[in-house]
mmCIF file of C-alpha atoms and ligand atoms in Angstrom:
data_model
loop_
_atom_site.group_PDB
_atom_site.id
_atom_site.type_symbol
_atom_site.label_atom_id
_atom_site.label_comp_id
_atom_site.label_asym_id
_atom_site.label_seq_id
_atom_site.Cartn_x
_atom_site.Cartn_y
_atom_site.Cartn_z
ATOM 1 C CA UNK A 1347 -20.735 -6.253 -16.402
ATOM 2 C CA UNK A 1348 -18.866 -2.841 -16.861
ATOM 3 C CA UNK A 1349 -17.407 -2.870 -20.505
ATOM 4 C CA UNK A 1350 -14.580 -1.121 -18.869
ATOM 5 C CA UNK A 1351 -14.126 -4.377 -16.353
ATOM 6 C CA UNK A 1352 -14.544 -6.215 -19.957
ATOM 7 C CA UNK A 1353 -11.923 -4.829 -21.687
ATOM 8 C CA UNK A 1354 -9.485 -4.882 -18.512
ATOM 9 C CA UNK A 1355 -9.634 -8.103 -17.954
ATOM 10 C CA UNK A 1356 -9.082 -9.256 -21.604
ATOM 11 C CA UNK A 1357 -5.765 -6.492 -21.347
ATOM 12 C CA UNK A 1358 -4.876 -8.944 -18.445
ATOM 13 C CA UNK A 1359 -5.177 -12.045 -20.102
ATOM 14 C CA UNK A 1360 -3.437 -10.657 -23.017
ATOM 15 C CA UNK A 1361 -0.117 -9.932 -20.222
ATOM 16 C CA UNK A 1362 -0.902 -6.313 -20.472
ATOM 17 C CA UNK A 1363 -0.446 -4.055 -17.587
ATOM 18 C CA UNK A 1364 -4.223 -2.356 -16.003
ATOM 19 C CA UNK A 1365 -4.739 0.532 -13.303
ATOM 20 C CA UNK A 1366 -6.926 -1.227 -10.977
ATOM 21 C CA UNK A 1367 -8.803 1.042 -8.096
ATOM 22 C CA UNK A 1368 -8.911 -0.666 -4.602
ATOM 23 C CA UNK A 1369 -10.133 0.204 -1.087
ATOM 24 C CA UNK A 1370 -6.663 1.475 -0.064
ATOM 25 C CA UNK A 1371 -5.020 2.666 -3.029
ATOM 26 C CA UNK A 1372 -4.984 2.063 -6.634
ATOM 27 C CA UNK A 1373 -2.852 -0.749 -8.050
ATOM 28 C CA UNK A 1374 -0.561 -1.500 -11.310
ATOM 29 C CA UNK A 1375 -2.251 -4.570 -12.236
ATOM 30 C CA UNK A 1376 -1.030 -7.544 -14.141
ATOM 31 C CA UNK A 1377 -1.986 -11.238 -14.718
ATOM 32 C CA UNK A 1378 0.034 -13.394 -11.158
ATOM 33 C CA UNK A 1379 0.505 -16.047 -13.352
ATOM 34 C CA UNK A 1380 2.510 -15.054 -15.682
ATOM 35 C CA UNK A 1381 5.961 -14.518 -15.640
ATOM 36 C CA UNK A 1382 5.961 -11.803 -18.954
ATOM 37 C CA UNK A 1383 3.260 -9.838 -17.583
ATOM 38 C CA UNK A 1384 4.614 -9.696 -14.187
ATOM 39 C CA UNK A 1385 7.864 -8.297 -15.148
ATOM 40 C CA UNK A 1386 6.273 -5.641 -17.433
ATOM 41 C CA UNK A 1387 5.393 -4.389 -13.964
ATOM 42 C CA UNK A 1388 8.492 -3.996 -12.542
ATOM 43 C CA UNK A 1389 9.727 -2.348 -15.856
ATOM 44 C CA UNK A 1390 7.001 0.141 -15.792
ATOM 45 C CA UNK A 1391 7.332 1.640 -12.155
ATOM 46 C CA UNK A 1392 11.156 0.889 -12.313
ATOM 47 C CA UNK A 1393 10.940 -0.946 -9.452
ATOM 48 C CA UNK A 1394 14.301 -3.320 -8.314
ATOM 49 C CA UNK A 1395 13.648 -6.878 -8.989
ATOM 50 C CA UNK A 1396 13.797 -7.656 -5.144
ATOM 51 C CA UNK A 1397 11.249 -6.158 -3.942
ATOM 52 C CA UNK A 1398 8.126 -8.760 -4.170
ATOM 53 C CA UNK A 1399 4.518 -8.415 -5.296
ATOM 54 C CA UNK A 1400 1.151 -8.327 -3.626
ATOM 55 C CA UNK A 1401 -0.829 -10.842 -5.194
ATOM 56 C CA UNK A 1402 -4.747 -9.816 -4.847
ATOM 57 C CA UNK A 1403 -8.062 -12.756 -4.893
ATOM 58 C CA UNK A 1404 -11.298 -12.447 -5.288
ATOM 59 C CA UNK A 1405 -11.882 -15.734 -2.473
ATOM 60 C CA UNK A 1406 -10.233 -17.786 -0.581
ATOM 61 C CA UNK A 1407 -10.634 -20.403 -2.797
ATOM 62 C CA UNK A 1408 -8.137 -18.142 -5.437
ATOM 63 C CA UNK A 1409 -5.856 -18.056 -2.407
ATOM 64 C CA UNK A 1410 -6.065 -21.387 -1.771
ATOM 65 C CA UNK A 1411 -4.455 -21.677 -5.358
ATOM 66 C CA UNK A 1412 -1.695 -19.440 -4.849
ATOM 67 C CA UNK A 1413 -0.499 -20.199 -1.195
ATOM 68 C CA UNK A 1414 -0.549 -22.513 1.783
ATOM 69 C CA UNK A 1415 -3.647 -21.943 4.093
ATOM 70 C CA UNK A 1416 -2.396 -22.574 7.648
ATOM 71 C CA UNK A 1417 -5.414 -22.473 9.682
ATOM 72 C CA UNK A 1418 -5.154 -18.969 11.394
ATOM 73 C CA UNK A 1419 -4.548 -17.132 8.523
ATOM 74 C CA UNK A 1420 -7.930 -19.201 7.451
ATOM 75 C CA UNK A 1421 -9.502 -17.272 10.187
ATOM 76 C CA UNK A 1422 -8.067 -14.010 9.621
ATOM 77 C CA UNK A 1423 -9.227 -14.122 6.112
ATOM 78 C CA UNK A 1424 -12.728 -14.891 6.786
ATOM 79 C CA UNK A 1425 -12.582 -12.057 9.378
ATOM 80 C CA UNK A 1426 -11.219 -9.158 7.423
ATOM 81 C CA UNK A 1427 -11.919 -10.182 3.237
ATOM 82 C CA UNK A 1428 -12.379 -8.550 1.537
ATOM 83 C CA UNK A 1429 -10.330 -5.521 3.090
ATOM 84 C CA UNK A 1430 -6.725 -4.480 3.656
ATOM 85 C CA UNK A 1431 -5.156 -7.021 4.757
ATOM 86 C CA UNK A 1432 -2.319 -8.489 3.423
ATOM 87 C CA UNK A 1433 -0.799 -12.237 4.429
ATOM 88 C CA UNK A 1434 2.327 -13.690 3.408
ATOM 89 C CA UNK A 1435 2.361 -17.363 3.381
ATOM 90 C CA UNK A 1436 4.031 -20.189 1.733
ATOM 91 C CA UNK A 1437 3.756 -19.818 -1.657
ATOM 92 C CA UNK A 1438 2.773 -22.587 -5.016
ATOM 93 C CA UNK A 1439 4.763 -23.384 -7.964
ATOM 94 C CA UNK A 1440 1.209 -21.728 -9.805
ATOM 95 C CA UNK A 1441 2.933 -18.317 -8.701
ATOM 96 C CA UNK A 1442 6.211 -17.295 -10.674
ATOM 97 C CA UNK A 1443 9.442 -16.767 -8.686
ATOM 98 C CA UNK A 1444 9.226 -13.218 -10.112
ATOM 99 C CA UNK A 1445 6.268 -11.998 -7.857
ATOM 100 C CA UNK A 1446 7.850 -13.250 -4.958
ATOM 101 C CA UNK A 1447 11.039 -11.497 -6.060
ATOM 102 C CA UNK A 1448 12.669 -15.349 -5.553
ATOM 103 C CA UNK A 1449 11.249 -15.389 -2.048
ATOM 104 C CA UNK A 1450 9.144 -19.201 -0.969
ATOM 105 C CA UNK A 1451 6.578 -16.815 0.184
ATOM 106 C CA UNK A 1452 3.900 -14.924 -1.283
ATOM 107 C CA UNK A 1453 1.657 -12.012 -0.085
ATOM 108 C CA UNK A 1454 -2.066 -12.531 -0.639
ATOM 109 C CA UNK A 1455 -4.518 -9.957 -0.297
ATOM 110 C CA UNK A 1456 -8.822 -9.934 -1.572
ATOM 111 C CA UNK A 1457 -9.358 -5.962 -2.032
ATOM 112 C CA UNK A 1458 -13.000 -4.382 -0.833
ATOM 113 C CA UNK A 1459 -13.316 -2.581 -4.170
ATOM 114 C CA UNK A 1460 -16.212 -3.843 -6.376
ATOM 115 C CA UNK A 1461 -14.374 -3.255 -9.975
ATOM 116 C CA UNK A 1462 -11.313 -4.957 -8.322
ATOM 117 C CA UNK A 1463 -13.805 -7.635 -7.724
ATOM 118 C CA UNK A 1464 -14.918 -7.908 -11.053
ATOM 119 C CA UNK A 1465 -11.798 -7.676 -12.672
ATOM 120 C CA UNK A 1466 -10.334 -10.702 -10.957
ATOM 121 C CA UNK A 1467 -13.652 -12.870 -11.366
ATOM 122 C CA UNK A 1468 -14.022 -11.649 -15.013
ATOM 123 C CA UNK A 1469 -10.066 -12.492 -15.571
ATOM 124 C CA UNK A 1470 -10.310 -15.737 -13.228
ATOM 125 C CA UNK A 1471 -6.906 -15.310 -12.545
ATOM 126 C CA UNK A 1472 -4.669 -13.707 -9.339
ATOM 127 C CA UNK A 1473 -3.934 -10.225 -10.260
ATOM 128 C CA UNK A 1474 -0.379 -8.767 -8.567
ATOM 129 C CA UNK A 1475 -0.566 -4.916 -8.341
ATOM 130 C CA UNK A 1476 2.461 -2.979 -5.920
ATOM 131 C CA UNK A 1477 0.681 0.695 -6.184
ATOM 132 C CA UNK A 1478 0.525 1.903 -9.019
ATOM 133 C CA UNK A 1479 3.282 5.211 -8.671
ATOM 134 C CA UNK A 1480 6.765 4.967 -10.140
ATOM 135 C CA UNK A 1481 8.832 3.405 -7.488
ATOM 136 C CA UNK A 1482 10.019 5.634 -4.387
ATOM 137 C CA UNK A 1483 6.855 7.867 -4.965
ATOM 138 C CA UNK A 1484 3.841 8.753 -3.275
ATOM 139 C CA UNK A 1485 1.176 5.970 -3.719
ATOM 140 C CA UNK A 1486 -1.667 7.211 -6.004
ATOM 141 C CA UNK A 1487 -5.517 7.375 -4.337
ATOM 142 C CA UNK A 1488 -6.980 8.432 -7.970
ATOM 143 C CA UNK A 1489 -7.306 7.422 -11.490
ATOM 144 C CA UNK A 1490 -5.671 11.013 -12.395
ATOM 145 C CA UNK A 1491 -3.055 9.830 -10.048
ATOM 146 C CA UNK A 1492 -2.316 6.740 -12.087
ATOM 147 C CA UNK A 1493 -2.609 8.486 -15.017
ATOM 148 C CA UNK A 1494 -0.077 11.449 -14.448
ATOM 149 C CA UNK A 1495 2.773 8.808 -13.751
ATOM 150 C CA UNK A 1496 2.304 5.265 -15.329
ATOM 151 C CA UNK A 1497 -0.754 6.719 -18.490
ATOM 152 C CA UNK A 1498 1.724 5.443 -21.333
ATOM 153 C CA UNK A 1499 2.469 1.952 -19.658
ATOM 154 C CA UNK A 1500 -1.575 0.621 -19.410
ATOM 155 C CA UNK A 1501 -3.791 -0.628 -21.346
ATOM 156 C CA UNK A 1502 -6.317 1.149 -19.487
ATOM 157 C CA UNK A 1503 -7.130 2.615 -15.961
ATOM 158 C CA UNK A 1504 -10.561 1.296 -14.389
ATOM 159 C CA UNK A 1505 -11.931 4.700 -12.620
ATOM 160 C CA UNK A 1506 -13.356 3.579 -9.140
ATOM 161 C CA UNK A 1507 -13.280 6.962 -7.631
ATOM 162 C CA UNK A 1508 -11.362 7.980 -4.361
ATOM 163 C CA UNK A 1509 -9.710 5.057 -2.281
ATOM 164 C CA UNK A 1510 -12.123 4.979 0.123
ATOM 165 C CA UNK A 1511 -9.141 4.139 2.555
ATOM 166 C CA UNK A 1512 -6.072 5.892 1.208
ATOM 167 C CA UNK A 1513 -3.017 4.216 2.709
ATOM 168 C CA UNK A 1514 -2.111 0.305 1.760
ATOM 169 C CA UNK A 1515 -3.006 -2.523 3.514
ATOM 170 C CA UNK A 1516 -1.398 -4.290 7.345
ATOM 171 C CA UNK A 1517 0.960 -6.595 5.821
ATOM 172 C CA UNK A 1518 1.480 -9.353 8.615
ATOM 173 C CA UNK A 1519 3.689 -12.474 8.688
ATOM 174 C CA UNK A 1520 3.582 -15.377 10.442
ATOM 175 C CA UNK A 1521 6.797 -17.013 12.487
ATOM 176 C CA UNK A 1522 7.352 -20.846 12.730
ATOM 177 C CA UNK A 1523 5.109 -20.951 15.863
ATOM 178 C CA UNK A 1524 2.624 -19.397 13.724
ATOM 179 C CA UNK A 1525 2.579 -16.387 15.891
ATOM 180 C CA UNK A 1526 1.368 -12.978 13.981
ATOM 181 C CA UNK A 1527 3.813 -10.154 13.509
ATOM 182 C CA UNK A 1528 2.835 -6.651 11.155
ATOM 183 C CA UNK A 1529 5.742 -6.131 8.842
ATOM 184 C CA UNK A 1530 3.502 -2.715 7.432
ATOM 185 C CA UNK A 1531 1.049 -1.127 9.591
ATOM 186 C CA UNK A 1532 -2.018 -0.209 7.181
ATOM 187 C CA UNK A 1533 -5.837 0.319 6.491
ATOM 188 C CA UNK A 1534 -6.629 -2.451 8.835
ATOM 189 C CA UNK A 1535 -5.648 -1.387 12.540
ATOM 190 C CA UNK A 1536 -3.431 -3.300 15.110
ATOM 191 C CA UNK A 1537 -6.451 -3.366 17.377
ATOM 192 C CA UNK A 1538 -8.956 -5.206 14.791
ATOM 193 C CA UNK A 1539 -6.267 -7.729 14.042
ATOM 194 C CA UNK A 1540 -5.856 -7.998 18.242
ATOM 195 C CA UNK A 1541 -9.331 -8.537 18.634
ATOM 196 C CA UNK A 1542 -9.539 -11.704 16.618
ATOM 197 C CA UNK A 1543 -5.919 -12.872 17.272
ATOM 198 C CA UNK A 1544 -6.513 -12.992 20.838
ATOM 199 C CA UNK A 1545 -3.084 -11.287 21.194
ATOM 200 C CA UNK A 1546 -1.705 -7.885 20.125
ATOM 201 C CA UNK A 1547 0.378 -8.724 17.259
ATOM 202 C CA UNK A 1548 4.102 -6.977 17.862
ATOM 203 C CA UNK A 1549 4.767 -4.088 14.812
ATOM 204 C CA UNK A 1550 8.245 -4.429 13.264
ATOM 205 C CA UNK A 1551 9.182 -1.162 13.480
ATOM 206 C CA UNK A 1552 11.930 0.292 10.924
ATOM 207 C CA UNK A 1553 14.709 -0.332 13.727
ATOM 208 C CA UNK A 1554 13.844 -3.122 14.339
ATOM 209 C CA UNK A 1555 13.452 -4.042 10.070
ATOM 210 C CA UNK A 1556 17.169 -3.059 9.950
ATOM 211 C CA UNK A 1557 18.282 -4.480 13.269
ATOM 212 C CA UNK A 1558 16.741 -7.686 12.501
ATOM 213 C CA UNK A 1559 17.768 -7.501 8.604
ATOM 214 C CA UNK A 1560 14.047 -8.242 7.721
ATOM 215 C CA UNK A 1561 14.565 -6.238 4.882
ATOM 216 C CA UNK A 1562 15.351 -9.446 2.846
ATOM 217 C CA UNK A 1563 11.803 -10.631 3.834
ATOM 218 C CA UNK A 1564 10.138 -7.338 3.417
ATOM 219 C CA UNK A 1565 12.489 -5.553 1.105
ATOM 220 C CA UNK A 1566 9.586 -2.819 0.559
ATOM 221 C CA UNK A 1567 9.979 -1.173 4.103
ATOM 222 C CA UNK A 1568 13.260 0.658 2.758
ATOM 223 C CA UNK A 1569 13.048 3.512 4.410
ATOM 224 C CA UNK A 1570 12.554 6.020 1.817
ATOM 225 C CA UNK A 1571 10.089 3.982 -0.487
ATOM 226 C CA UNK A 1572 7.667 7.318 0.058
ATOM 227 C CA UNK A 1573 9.778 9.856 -0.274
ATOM 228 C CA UNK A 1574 8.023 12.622 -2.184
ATOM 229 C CA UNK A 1575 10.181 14.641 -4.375
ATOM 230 C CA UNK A 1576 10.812 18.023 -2.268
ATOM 231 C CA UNK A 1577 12.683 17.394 1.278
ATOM 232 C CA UNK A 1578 9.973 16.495 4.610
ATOM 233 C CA UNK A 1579 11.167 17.152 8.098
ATOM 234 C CA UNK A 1580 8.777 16.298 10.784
ATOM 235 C CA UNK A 1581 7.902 18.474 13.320
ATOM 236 C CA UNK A 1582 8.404 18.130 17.612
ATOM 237 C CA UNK A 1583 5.488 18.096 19.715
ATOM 238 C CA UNK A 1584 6.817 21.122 21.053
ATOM 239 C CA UNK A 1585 8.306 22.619 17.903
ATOM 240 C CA UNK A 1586 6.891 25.726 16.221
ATOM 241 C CA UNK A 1587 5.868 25.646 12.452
ATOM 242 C CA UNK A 1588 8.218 27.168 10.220
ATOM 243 C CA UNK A 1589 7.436 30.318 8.158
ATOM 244 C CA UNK A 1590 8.709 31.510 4.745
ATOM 245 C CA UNK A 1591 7.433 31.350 1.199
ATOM 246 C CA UNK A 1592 9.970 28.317 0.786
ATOM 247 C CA UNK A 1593 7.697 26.272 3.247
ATOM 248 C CA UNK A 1594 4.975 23.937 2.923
ATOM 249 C CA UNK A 1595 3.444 22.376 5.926
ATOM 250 C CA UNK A 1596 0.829 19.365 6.130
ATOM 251 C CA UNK A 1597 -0.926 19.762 9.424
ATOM 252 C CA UNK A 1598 -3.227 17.411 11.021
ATOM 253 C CA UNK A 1599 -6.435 19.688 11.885
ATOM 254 C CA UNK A 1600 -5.511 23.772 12.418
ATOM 255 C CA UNK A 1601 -4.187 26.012 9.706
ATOM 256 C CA UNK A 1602 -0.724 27.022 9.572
ATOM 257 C CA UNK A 1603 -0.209 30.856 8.950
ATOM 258 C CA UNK A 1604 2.292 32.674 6.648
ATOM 259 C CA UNK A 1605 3.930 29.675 4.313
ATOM 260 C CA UNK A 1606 3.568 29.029 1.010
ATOM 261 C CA UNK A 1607 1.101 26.340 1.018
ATOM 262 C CA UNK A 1608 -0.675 24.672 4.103
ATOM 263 C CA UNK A 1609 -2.532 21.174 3.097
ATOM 264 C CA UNK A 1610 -4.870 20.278 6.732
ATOM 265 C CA UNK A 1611 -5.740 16.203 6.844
ATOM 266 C CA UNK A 1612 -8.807 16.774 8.865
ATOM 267 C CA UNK A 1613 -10.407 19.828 10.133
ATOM 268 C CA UNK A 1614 -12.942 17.874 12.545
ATOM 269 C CA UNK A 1615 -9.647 15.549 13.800
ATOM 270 C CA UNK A 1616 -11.284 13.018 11.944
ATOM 271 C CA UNK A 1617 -8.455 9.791 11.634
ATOM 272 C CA UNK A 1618 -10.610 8.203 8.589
ATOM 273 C CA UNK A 1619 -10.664 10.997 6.479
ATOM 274 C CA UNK A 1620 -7.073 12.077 7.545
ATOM 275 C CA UNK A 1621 -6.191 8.787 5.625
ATOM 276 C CA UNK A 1622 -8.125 9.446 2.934
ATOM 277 C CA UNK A 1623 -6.279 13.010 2.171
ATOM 278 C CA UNK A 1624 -2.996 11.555 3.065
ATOM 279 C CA UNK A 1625 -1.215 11.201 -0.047
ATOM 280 C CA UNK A 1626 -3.112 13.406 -2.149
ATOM 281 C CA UNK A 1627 -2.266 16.196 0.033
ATOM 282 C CA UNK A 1628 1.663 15.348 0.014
ATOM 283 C CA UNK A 1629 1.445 15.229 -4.225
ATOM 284 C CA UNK A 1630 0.097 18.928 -3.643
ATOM 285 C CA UNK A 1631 2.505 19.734 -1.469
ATOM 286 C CA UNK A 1632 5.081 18.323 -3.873
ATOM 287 C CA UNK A 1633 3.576 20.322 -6.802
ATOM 288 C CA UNK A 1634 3.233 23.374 -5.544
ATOM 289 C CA UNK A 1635 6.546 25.654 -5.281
ATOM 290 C CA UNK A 1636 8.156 25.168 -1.971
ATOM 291 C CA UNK A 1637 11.366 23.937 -1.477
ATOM 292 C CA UNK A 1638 10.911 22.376 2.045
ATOM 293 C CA UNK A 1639 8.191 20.634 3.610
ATOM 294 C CA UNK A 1640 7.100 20.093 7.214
ATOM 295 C CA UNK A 1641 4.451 17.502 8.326
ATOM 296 C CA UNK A 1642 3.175 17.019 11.985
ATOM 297 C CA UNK A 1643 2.189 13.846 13.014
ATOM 298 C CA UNK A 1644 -1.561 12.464 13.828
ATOM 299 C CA UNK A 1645 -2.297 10.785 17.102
ATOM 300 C CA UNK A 1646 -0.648 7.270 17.132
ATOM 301 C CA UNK A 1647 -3.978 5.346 17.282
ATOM 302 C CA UNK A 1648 -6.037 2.929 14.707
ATOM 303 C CA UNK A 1649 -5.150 4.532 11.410
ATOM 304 C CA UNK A 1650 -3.168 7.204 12.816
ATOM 305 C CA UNK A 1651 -0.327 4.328 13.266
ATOM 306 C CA UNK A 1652 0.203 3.715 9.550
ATOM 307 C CA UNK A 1653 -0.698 7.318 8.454
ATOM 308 C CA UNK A 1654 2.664 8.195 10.910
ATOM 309 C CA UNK A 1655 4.413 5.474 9.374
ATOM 310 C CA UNK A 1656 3.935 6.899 5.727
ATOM 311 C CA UNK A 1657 4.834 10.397 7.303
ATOM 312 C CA UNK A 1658 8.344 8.783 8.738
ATOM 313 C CA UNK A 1659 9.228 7.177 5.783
ATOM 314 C CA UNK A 1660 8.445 10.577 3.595
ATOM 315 C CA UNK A 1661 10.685 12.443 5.927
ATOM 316 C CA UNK A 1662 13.228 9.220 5.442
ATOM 317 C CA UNK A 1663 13.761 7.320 8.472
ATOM 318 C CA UNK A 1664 13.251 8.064 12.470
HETATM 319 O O1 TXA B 2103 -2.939 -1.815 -0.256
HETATM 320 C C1 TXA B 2103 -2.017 -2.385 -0.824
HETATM 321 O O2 TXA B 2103 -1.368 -3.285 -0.267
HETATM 322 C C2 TXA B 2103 -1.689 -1.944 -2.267
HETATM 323 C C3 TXA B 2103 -2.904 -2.264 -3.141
HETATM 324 C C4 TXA B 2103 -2.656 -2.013 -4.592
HETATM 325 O O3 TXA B 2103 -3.322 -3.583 -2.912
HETATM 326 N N1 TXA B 2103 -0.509 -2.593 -2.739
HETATM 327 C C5 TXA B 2103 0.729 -2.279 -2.291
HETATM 328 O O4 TXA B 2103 1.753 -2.950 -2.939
HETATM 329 O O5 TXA B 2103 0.938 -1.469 -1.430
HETATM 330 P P1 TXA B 2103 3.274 -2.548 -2.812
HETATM 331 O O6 TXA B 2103 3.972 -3.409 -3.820
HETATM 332 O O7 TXA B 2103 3.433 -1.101 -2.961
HETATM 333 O O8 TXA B 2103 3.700 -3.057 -1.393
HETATM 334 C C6 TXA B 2103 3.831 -4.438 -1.141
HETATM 335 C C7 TXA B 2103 4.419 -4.700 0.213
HETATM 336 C C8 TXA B 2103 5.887 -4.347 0.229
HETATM 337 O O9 TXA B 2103 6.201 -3.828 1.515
HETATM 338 C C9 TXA B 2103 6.554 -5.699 -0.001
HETATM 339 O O10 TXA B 2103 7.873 -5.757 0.443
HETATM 340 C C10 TXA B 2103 5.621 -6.604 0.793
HETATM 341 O O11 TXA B 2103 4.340 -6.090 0.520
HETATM 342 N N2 TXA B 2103 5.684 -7.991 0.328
HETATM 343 C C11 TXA B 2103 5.259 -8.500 -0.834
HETATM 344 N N3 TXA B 2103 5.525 -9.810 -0.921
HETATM 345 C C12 TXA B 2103 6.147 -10.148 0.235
HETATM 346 C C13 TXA B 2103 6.688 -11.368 0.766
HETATM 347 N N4 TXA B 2103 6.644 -12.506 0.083
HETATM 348 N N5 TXA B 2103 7.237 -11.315 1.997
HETATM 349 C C14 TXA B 2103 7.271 -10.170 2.707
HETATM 350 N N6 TXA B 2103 6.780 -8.997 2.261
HETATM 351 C C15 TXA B 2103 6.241 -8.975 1.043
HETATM 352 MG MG1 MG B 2104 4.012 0.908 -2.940
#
């Protein structure tokens, strides 16, 4: 066992607050179970008291403890966990309202990270980690990341290298027919979660979130929650880039001459590793000098559909 993992998980148990790397991105991480420790993590990112917690497992048999288990989201958790999926379910007493920001539902989710793994097995308790940036800010894919915004609030950061995935997990509900819906598109794509469900689940998209007033059973799709610090306008299919020294643009795969600082997601068009640069390259962007930024969107496929998402909701809305 890591002495790092050692030392975390006693932090845990002692209601301290951990930075805990995961598949998709790193997570503010704090014992589930207890009410203290749970709302030193709202204190610490500033984050409004309704918007709930993901709760994270290292089995089923965790879940099992911290939810009710209808039997498709049985399947879908033998299909995809570990990974990035995310299920919100009925939730147990053993959960504090305060997770569940006073919600009868809970979001479960078993990260694909092996020191996330450990952690939770060496803590034997359900961690809850939102990411682990200040709230409204761009979600953090490094340990430096966690560091530069939360350092003085942990106990200590577990370094698991690059999320290997780089945006959060497919949050997905279920209705009273027990019919899927995605509340957050994420690091698991629409078509893996088709393949099993029989079905393509529909994606609540932002209009319809506000249309339907989901935001009381989502409240974290506001539309700015990734809003980086410096203004983002997207730009047209058909739009040219802007140029100026006050620009900085965040293209998909090709270069984009005379601004002030040009971040590419994937020279090769690759979607996977487009992901994986995502938010590192829009806390560049935000560092570096310029006063505006423009993004272009990726191809709406697999990833691509929650990398756009993130993209939107920088830009703040539609
Ligand atoms: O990949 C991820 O999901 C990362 C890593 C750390 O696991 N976590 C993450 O947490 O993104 P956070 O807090 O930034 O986002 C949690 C999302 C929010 O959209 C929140 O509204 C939703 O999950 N959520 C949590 N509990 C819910 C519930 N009971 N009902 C509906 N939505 C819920
Ligand atoms: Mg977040």
């Amino acid at each position: 066992m890591d002495d790092l993992v050692k030392e975390a998980a006693e932090a845990i148990l002692a209601g301290k607050l951990v930075g805990m790397p995961t598949e998709t991105v790193y997570g503010l991480a704090a014992d589930a179970s207890s009410q203290e420790a749970v709302l030193a993590i709202f204190a610490a990112k500033n984050r409004p008291h309704f918007d709930p917690l993901i709760v994270h497992v290292s089995d089923i048999a965790m879940a099992e403890d911290c939810a009710l288990i209808n039997e498709l989201a049985h399947k879908l958790m033998k299909a995809f966990w570990p990974g990035p999926l995310t299920l919100v379910l009925p939730k147990r007493d053993y959960i504090p309202d305060e997770v569940s920001s006073g919600l009868d539902t809970v979001a479960l989710r078993c990260p694909n990270h092996p020191l996330a793994l450990a952690l939770i097995e060496e803590s034997k308790r359900p961690i809850a980690a939102p990411s682990a940036n200040l709230f409204g800010r761009i979600s953090p894919t490094t340990a430096e990341h966690v560091r530069e915004q939360l350092g003085d609030s942990l106990a200590c950061i577990i370094d698991g290298g690059p999320s290997s995935i780089g945006v959060e997990s497919t949050v997905i509900g279920f209705d009273a027919q027990k019919t899927v819906y995605v509340l957050r598109p994420g690091g698991l794509s629409v078509d893996a979660l088709s393949e099993v469900l029989g079905y393509e689940p529909s994606v609540k998209s932002m209009e319809a979130v506000v249309a339907e007033d989901l935001n009381s059973r989502s409240p974290g799709l506001l539309k700015s929650h990734y809003a980086p610090q410096v203004p983002v306008r997207i730009k047209g299919p058909a739009d040219e880039w802007p140029t100026g020294k006050e620009w900085g643009c965040l293209a998909f795969q090709d270069a984009v001459e005379g601004v002030a600082h040009n971040e590419i997601l994937s020279a090769n068009g690759d979607i996977t590793e487009a992901a994986q640069n995502l938010f590192a390259s829009l806390r560049r962007l935000e560092a570096s000098d310029v006063q505006q930024i423009c993004v272009e969107l990726v191809p709406e496929e697999g990833l691509g559909i929650a990398i756009n998402d993130r993209l939107k909701r920088a830009a703040g809305g539609a």
